[in-house]
């Protein structure tokens, strides 16, 4: 079945450590996105990528990094520079030609910094 | 400055009645308006959308209304069912990169 797979589902990290969240899609979508959700808030855009080897900062990119070496994969690294990394992270993808604006989301990864 | 606001953090509705979720925005440049449904610890799932050139779109029990002059979007669910209990986000698209701006969400509880 086609879809978006995020891993791990739950992750614990000590302060000062970098962690990488995986996002893989087999939908043949062009664009991929990373969002962050905090309690009582909407989803906020961290980074997005429209094509391989290209990506742009979203609204809250500080303390995060991404890569897009393959169309199917868009990993997110939460660095030690991110001051409040504990959150629920969501990866999404879409076909750029889709006019409805719909994004398809993965199941999410919950990161907790101890 | 919040571009998208869902002013009701929660809503409680009796089963069989209508649920109305609201969303207000400030920017006139959005071209698509979407509603997503989200269960705890899961990713959001797309529910229904509407283009800026329309004022109503229906899909079964779900209807989305767009009032551009008032910059107001609403989702009507009728009849409401217990399985509709979830957090509902409105999401607005501006530009061609499919970047969505999300509201803070409204938690809907449908009780028997």
PDB file of C-alpha atoms in Angstrom:
ATOM      1  CA  UNK A   1       0.000   0.000   0.000  1.00  0.00           C
ATOM      2  CA  UNK A   2       1.185   3.522  -0.774  1.00  0.00           C
ATOM      3  CA  UNK A   3       1.788   5.907   2.056  1.00  0.00           C
ATOM      4  CA  UNK A   4       4.139   7.902   4.205  1.00  0.00           C
ATOM      5  CA  UNK A   5       6.173   6.166   6.889  1.00  0.00           C
ATOM      6  CA  UNK A   6       7.718   8.030   9.775  1.00  0.00           C
ATOM      7  CA  UNK A   7      10.109   6.489  12.243  1.00  0.00           C
ATOM      8  CA  UNK A   8      10.606   6.180  15.079  1.00  0.00           C
ATOM      9  CA  UNK A   9       7.113   6.755  16.476  1.00  0.00           C
ATOM     10  CA  UNK A  10       8.521   7.678  19.870  1.00  0.00           C
ATOM     11  CA  UNK A  11      11.989   8.985  20.615  1.00  0.00           C
ATOM     12  CA  UNK A  12      13.694  10.160  23.775  1.00  0.00           C
ATOM     13  CA  UNK A  13      16.769  12.336  23.700  1.00  0.00           C
ATOM     14  CA  UNK A  14      19.089  13.847  26.216  1.00  0.00           C
ATOM     15  CA  UNK A  15      19.790  17.532  26.038  1.00  0.00           C
ATOM     16  CA  UNK A  16      22.682  18.341  23.727  1.00  0.00           C
ATOM     17  CA  UNK A  17      22.130  15.391  21.414  1.00  0.00           C
ATOM     18  CA  UNK A  18      21.160  15.588  17.773  1.00  0.00           C
ATOM     19  CA  UNK A  19      18.449  13.233  16.550  1.00  0.00           C
ATOM     20  CA  UNK A  20      17.238  12.378  13.070  1.00  0.00           C
ATOM     21  CA  UNK A  21      13.618  11.577  12.242  1.00  0.00           C
ATOM     22  CA  UNK A  22      12.977   9.496   9.168  1.00  0.00           C
ATOM     23  CA  UNK A  23      10.283  10.120   6.557  1.00  0.00           C
ATOM     24  CA  UNK A  24       9.798   7.866   3.531  1.00  0.00           C
ATOM     25  CA  UNK A  25       7.008   7.978   0.963  1.00  0.00           C
ATOM     26  CA  UNK A  26       6.157   5.609  -1.899  1.00  0.00           C
ATOM     27  CA  UNK A  27       3.443   7.797  -3.410  1.00  0.00           C
ATOM     28  CA  UNK A  28       5.770   9.239  -6.058  1.00  0.00           C
ATOM     29  CA  UNK A  29       5.044  12.690  -4.673  1.00  0.00           C
ATOM     30  CA  UNK A  30       7.276  15.582  -5.648  1.00  0.00           C
ATOM     31  CA  UNK A  31       7.033  17.754  -2.581  1.00  0.00           C
ATOM     32  CA  UNK A  32       7.668  16.851   1.044  1.00  0.00           C
ATOM     33  CA  UNK A  33       7.177  18.838   4.233  1.00  0.00           C
ATOM     34  CA  UNK A  34       7.985  18.767   7.929  1.00  0.00           C
ATOM     35  CA  UNK A  35       5.568  20.250  10.442  1.00  0.00           C
ATOM     36  CA  UNK A  36       5.712  20.508  14.194  1.00  0.00           C
ATOM     37  CA  UNK A  37       2.694  20.365  16.525  1.00  0.00           C
ATOM     38  CA  UNK A  38       2.698  21.636  20.099  1.00  0.00           C
ATOM     39  CA  UNK A  39      -0.234  21.302  22.528  1.00  0.00           C
ATOM     40  CA  UNK A  40      -2.987  23.809  21.793  1.00  0.00           C
ATOM     41  CA  UNK A  41      -1.302  25.020  18.648  1.00  0.00           C
ATOM     42  CA  UNK A  42      -1.704  24.384  14.980  1.00  0.00           C
ATOM     43  CA  UNK A  43       0.888  22.724  12.814  1.00  0.00           C
ATOM     44  CA  UNK A  44       3.867  24.946  12.033  1.00  0.00           C
ATOM     45  CA  UNK A  45       6.042  24.465   8.961  1.00  0.00           C
ATOM     46  CA  UNK A  46       9.714  23.665   9.589  1.00  0.00           C
ATOM     47  CA  UNK A  47      11.107  22.865   6.121  1.00  0.00           C
ATOM     48  CA  UNK A  48       9.780  21.853   2.741  1.00  0.00           C
ATOM     49  CA  UNK A  49      11.233  20.478  -0.470  1.00  0.00           C
ATOM     50  CA  UNK A  50       9.802  20.476  -3.969  1.00  0.00           C
ATOM     51  CA  UNK A  51      12.501  18.519  -5.764  1.00  0.00           C
ATOM     52  CA  UNK A  52      15.541  16.410  -4.995  1.00  0.00           C
ATOM     53  CA  UNK A  53      18.560  18.321  -3.680  1.00  0.00           C
ATOM     54  CA  UNK A  54      16.506  21.439  -3.001  1.00  0.00           C
ATOM     55  CA  UNK A  55      14.671  22.588   0.111  1.00  0.00           C
ATOM     56  CA  UNK A  56      13.433  25.801   1.717  1.00  0.00           C
ATOM     57  CA  UNK A  57      13.025  27.015   5.274  1.00  0.00           C
ATOM     58  CA  UNK A  58       9.566  27.228   6.696  1.00  0.00           C
ATOM     59  CA  UNK A  59       8.389  29.441   9.528  1.00  0.00           C
ATOM     60  CA  UNK A  60      10.358  27.788  12.346  1.00  0.00           C
ATOM     61  CA  UNK A  61      13.518  26.346  10.745  1.00  0.00           C
ATOM     62  CA  UNK A  62      15.997  27.436  13.437  1.00  0.00           C
ATOM     63  CA  UNK A  63      17.636  24.458  15.121  1.00  0.00           C
ATOM     64  CA  UNK A  64      16.595  22.002  12.396  1.00  0.00           C
ATOM     65  CA  UNK A  65      18.237  20.662   9.257  1.00  0.00           C
ATOM     66  CA  UNK A  66      17.012  18.497   6.375  1.00  0.00           C
ATOM     67  CA  UNK A  67      18.277  16.761   3.264  1.00  0.00           C
ATOM     68  CA  UNK A  68      16.571  15.545   0.092  1.00  0.00           C
ATOM     69  CA  UNK A  69      18.954  13.159  -1.634  1.00  0.00           C
ATOM     70  CA  UNK A  70      16.169  10.908  -2.921  1.00  0.00           C
ATOM     71  CA  UNK A  71      12.648  11.692  -4.032  1.00  0.00           C
ATOM     72  CA  UNK A  72      11.218   9.206  -1.536  1.00  0.00           C
ATOM     73  CA  UNK A  73      13.083  10.408   1.531  1.00  0.00           C
ATOM     74  CA  UNK A  74      13.152  13.639   3.552  1.00  0.00           C
ATOM     75  CA  UNK A  75      14.852  13.143   6.937  1.00  0.00           C
ATOM     76  CA  UNK A  76      14.733  15.848   9.599  1.00  0.00           C
ATOM     77  CA  UNK A  77      17.559  16.400  12.085  1.00  0.00           C
ATOM     78  CA  UNK A  78      16.704  18.116  15.336  1.00  0.00           C
ATOM     79  CA  UNK A  79      19.955  19.669  16.492  1.00  0.00           C
ATOM     80  CA  UNK A  80      21.070  20.657  19.950  1.00  0.00           C
ATOM     81  CA  UNK A  81      20.505  24.275  18.883  1.00  0.00           C
ATOM     82  CA  UNK A  82      16.741  23.752  18.939  1.00  0.00           C
ATOM     83  CA  UNK A  83      15.702  25.231  22.282  1.00  0.00           C
ATOM     84  CA  UNK A  84      12.340  23.506  22.711  1.00  0.00           C
ATOM     85  CA  UNK A  85      12.562  20.265  20.751  1.00  0.00           C
ATOM     86  CA  UNK A  86       9.922  18.298  22.661  1.00  0.00           C
ATOM     87  CA  UNK A  87       6.992  18.103  20.231  1.00  0.00           C
ATOM     88  CA  UNK A  88       5.040  15.945  17.813  1.00  0.00           C
ATOM     89  CA  UNK A  89       6.642  15.996  14.355  1.00  0.00           C
ATOM     90  CA  UNK A  90       4.667  15.351  11.192  1.00  0.00           C
ATOM     91  CA  UNK A  91       5.933  14.660   7.710  1.00  0.00           C
ATOM     92  CA  UNK A  92       3.719  15.252   4.671  1.00  0.00           C
ATOM     93  CA  UNK A  93       3.908  14.976   0.905  1.00  0.00           C
ATOM     94  CA  UNK A  94       1.954  15.968  -2.180  1.00  0.00           C
ATOM     95  CA  UNK A  95       2.012  16.078  -5.958  1.00  0.00           C
ATOM     96  CA  UNK A  96       2.951  19.588  -7.041  1.00  0.00           C
ATOM     97  CA  UNK A  97       0.357  19.503  -9.808  1.00  0.00           C
ATOM     98  CA  UNK A  98      -2.470  18.822  -7.348  1.00  0.00           C
ATOM     99  CA  UNK A  99      -4.706  21.854  -7.317  1.00  0.00           C
ATOM    100  CA  UNK A 100      -6.616  21.057  -4.152  1.00  0.00           C
ATOM    101  CA  UNK A 101      -3.759  21.873  -1.832  1.00  0.00           C
ATOM    102  CA  UNK A 102      -4.130  18.525  -0.068  1.00  0.00           C
ATOM    103  CA  UNK A 103      -1.151  17.191   1.838  1.00  0.00           C
ATOM    104  CA  UNK A 104      -0.867  13.545   2.874  1.00  0.00           C
ATOM    105  CA  UNK A 105       0.520  13.089   6.378  1.00  0.00           C
ATOM    106  CA  UNK A 106       2.453  10.351   8.081  1.00  0.00           C
ATOM    107  CA  UNK A 107       1.583   9.013  11.535  1.00  0.00           C
ATOM    108  CA  UNK A 108       3.995  11.346  13.284  1.00  0.00           C
ATOM    109  CA  UNK A 109       7.002  11.039  15.585  1.00  0.00           C
ATOM    110  CA  UNK A 110       6.886  12.179  19.189  1.00  0.00           C
ATOM    111  CA  UNK A 111      10.208  13.495  20.445  1.00  0.00           C
ATOM    112  CA  UNK A 112      10.779  13.999  24.156  1.00  0.00           C
ATOM    113  CA  UNK A 113      13.909  15.659  25.483  1.00  0.00           C
ATOM    114  CA  UNK A 114      14.859  14.511  28.958  1.00  0.00           C
TER     115      UNK A 114
ATOM    116  CA  UNK B   1       0.533  37.773  13.870  1.00  0.00           C
ATOM    117  CA  UNK B   2      -1.839  34.857  13.413  1.00  0.00           C
ATOM    118  CA  UNK B   3      -3.165  34.606   9.884  1.00  0.00           C
ATOM    119  CA  UNK B   4      -5.599  31.811  10.714  1.00  0.00           C
ATOM    120  CA  UNK B   5      -7.710  31.594  13.867  1.00  0.00           C
ATOM    121  CA  UNK B   6      -9.981  28.927  15.235  1.00  0.00           C
ATOM    122  CA  UNK B   7     -11.458  30.759  18.173  1.00  0.00           C
ATOM    123  CA  UNK B   8     -13.229  27.805  19.772  1.00  0.00           C
ATOM    124  CA  UNK B   9     -10.744  25.364  21.311  1.00  0.00           C
ATOM    125  CA  UNK B  10     -13.514  22.869  21.979  1.00  0.00           C
ATOM    126  CA  UNK B  11     -17.076  22.022  21.004  1.00  0.00           C
ATOM    127  CA  UNK B  12     -19.492  19.501  22.491  1.00  0.00           C
ATOM    128  CA  UNK B  13     -22.445  18.279  20.428  1.00  0.00           C
ATOM    129  CA  UNK B  14     -25.104  15.652  20.915  1.00  0.00           C
ATOM    130  CA  UNK B  15     -25.173  12.742  18.526  1.00  0.00           C
ATOM    131  CA  UNK B  16     -27.480  13.400  15.578  1.00  0.00           C
ATOM    132  CA  UNK B  17     -27.223  17.183  15.858  1.00  0.00           C
ATOM    133  CA  UNK B  18     -25.250  19.546  13.674  1.00  0.00           C
ATOM    134  CA  UNK B  19     -21.619  20.418  14.481  1.00  0.00           C
ATOM    135  CA  UNK B  20     -20.352  23.771  13.197  1.00  0.00           C
ATOM    136  CA  UNK B  21     -16.648  24.510  13.312  1.00  0.00           C
ATOM    137  CA  UNK B  22     -15.372  27.954  12.414  1.00  0.00           C
ATOM    138  CA  UNK B  23     -12.179  29.456  11.075  1.00  0.00           C
ATOM    139  CA  UNK B  24     -11.287  33.114  10.437  1.00  0.00           C
ATOM    140  CA  UNK B  25      -8.391  34.424   8.394  1.00  0.00           C
ATOM    141  CA  UNK B  26      -6.778  37.753   7.672  1.00  0.00           C
ATOM    142  CA  UNK B  27      -4.995  37.340   4.329  1.00  0.00           C
ATOM    143  CA  UNK B  28      -6.984  37.534   1.097  1.00  0.00           C
ATOM    144  CA  UNK B  29      -4.342  35.722  -0.918  1.00  0.00           C
ATOM    145  CA  UNK B  30      -5.348  32.170   0.062  1.00  0.00           C
ATOM    146  CA  UNK B  31      -6.599  30.145  -2.892  1.00  0.00           C
ATOM    147  CA  UNK B  32      -7.597  26.836  -1.271  1.00  0.00           C
ATOM    148  CA  UNK B  33      -9.196  26.158   2.089  1.00  0.00           C
ATOM    149  CA  UNK B  34      -9.052  22.717   3.669  1.00  0.00           C
ATOM    150  CA  UNK B  35     -10.285  20.887   6.732  1.00  0.00           C
ATOM    151  CA  UNK B  36      -8.297  18.105   8.375  1.00  0.00           C
ATOM    152  CA  UNK B  37      -9.347  15.706  11.109  1.00  0.00           C
ATOM    153  CA  UNK B  38      -6.844  14.433  13.647  1.00  0.00           C
ATOM    154  CA  UNK B  39      -6.933  11.723  16.301  1.00  0.00           C
ATOM    155  CA  UNK B  40      -4.392  11.739  19.157  1.00  0.00           C
ATOM    156  CA  UNK B  41      -0.920  10.483  18.258  1.00  0.00           C
ATOM    157  CA  UNK B  42      -1.838  10.184  14.570  1.00  0.00           C
ATOM    158  CA  UNK B  43      -1.269  12.309  11.506  1.00  0.00           C
ATOM    159  CA  UNK B  44      -4.072  14.562  10.226  1.00  0.00           C
ATOM    160  CA  UNK B  45      -6.309  13.156   7.527  1.00  0.00           C
ATOM    161  CA  UNK B  46      -7.831  15.269   4.803  1.00  0.00           C
ATOM    162  CA  UNK B  47     -11.570  15.792   5.105  1.00  0.00           C
ATOM    163  CA  UNK B  48     -12.819  18.330   2.564  1.00  0.00           C
ATOM    164  CA  UNK B  49     -11.622  21.402   0.706  1.00  0.00           C
ATOM    165  CA  UNK B  50     -12.968  24.386  -1.182  1.00  0.00           C
ATOM    166  CA  UNK B  51     -11.493  26.646  -3.813  1.00  0.00           C
ATOM    167  CA  UNK B  52     -11.578  30.411  -3.350  1.00  0.00           C
ATOM    168  CA  UNK B  53     -13.846  30.716  -6.377  1.00  0.00           C
ATOM    169  CA  UNK B  54     -16.625  28.750  -4.673  1.00  0.00           C
ATOM    170  CA  UNK B  55     -18.711  29.381  -1.591  1.00  0.00           C
ATOM    171  CA  UNK B  56     -19.892  25.860  -0.769  1.00  0.00           C
ATOM    172  CA  UNK B  57     -18.713  22.302  -1.168  1.00  0.00           C
ATOM    173  CA  UNK B  58     -20.470  19.164   0.057  1.00  0.00           C
ATOM    174  CA  UNK B  59     -19.258  15.630   0.633  1.00  0.00           C
ATOM    175  CA  UNK B  60     -21.759  13.386   2.371  1.00  0.00           C
ATOM    176  CA  UNK B  61     -22.302  14.595   5.918  1.00  0.00           C
ATOM    177  CA  UNK B  62     -19.644  17.299   5.560  1.00  0.00           C
ATOM    178  CA  UNK B  63     -20.188  20.735   4.037  1.00  0.00           C
ATOM    179  CA  UNK B  64     -17.675  23.548   3.907  1.00  0.00           C
ATOM    180  CA  UNK B  65     -18.790  27.155   3.493  1.00  0.00           C
ATOM    181  CA  UNK B  66     -16.561  30.031   2.465  1.00  0.00           C
ATOM    182  CA  UNK B  67     -17.483  33.683   3.011  1.00  0.00           C
ATOM    183  CA  UNK B  68     -14.705  35.643   1.356  1.00  0.00           C
ATOM    184  CA  UNK B  69     -16.018  39.069   2.263  1.00  0.00           C
ATOM    185  CA  UNK B  70     -16.034  38.116   5.941  1.00  0.00           C
ATOM    186  CA  UNK B  71     -12.837  36.030   5.588  1.00  0.00           C
ATOM    187  CA  UNK B  72     -14.642  33.187   7.293  1.00  0.00           C
ATOM    188  CA  UNK B  73     -14.654  29.451   6.716  1.00  0.00           C
ATOM    189  CA  UNK B  74     -16.916  26.921   8.388  1.00  0.00           C
ATOM    190  CA  UNK B  75     -17.381  23.171   8.443  1.00  0.00           C
ATOM    191  CA  UNK B  76     -20.808  21.680   9.051  1.00  0.00           C
ATOM    192  CA  UNK B  77     -21.196  18.050  10.059  1.00  0.00           C
ATOM    193  CA  UNK B  78     -24.712  16.701  10.026  1.00  0.00           C
ATOM    194  CA  UNK B  79     -25.737  14.433  11.547  1.00  0.00           C
ATOM    195  CA  UNK B  80     -22.846  14.273  14.019  1.00  0.00           C
ATOM    196  CA  UNK B  81     -21.678  10.826  15.083  1.00  0.00           C
ATOM    197  CA  UNK B  82     -19.503   9.704  18.032  1.00  0.00           C
ATOM    198  CA  UNK B  83     -16.791   8.681  15.546  1.00  0.00           C
ATOM    199  CA  UNK B  84     -16.513  12.333  14.513  1.00  0.00           C
ATOM    200  CA  UNK B  85     -14.936  13.126  17.893  1.00  0.00           C
ATOM    201  CA  UNK B  86     -11.467  14.438  17.037  1.00  0.00           C
ATOM    202  CA  UNK B  87      -9.519  17.649  16.620  1.00  0.00           C
ATOM    203  CA  UNK B  88     -10.388  19.571  13.452  1.00  0.00           C
ATOM    204  CA  UNK B  89      -7.889  21.911  11.819  1.00  0.00           C
ATOM    205  CA  UNK B  90      -8.598  24.399   9.100  1.00  0.00           C
ATOM    206  CA  UNK B  91      -5.684  24.861   6.720  1.00  0.00           C
ATOM    207  CA  UNK B  92      -5.252  27.560   4.109  1.00  0.00           C
ATOM    208  CA  UNK B  93      -3.023  27.519   1.060  1.00  0.00           C
ATOM    209  CA  UNK B  94      -1.232  30.541  -0.272  1.00  0.00           C
ATOM    210  CA  UNK B  95       0.846  30.237  -3.403  1.00  0.00           C
ATOM    211  CA  UNK B  96       1.863  27.355  -5.595  1.00  0.00           C
ATOM    212  CA  UNK B  97       4.123  25.375  -3.297  1.00  0.00           C
ATOM    213  CA  UNK B  98       1.213  23.773  -1.428  1.00  0.00           C
ATOM    214  CA  UNK B  99       2.358  25.418   1.776  1.00  0.00           C
ATOM    215  CA  UNK B 100      -0.483  25.218   4.243  1.00  0.00           C
ATOM    216  CA  UNK B 101      -1.052  27.494   7.213  1.00  0.00           C
ATOM    217  CA  UNK B 102      -2.987  25.760   9.982  1.00  0.00           C
ATOM    218  CA  UNK B 103      -5.323  27.032  12.647  1.00  0.00           C
ATOM    219  CA  UNK B 104      -4.855  25.920  16.256  1.00  0.00           C
ATOM    220  CA  UNK B 105      -7.622  23.344  15.995  1.00  0.00           C
ATOM    221  CA  UNK B 106     -11.020  22.725  17.597  1.00  0.00           C
ATOM    222  CA  UNK B 107     -11.611  19.610  19.654  1.00  0.00           C
ATOM    223  CA  UNK B 108     -15.045  18.186  18.822  1.00  0.00           C
ATOM    224  CA  UNK B 109     -16.745  15.812  21.232  1.00  0.00           C
ATOM    225  CA  UNK B 110     -19.914  14.102  20.028  1.00  0.00           C
ATOM    226  CA  UNK B 111     -21.768  12.455  22.894  1.00  0.00           C
ATOM    227  CA  UNK B 112     -24.713  10.049  22.799  1.00  0.00           C
TER     228      UNK B 112
END
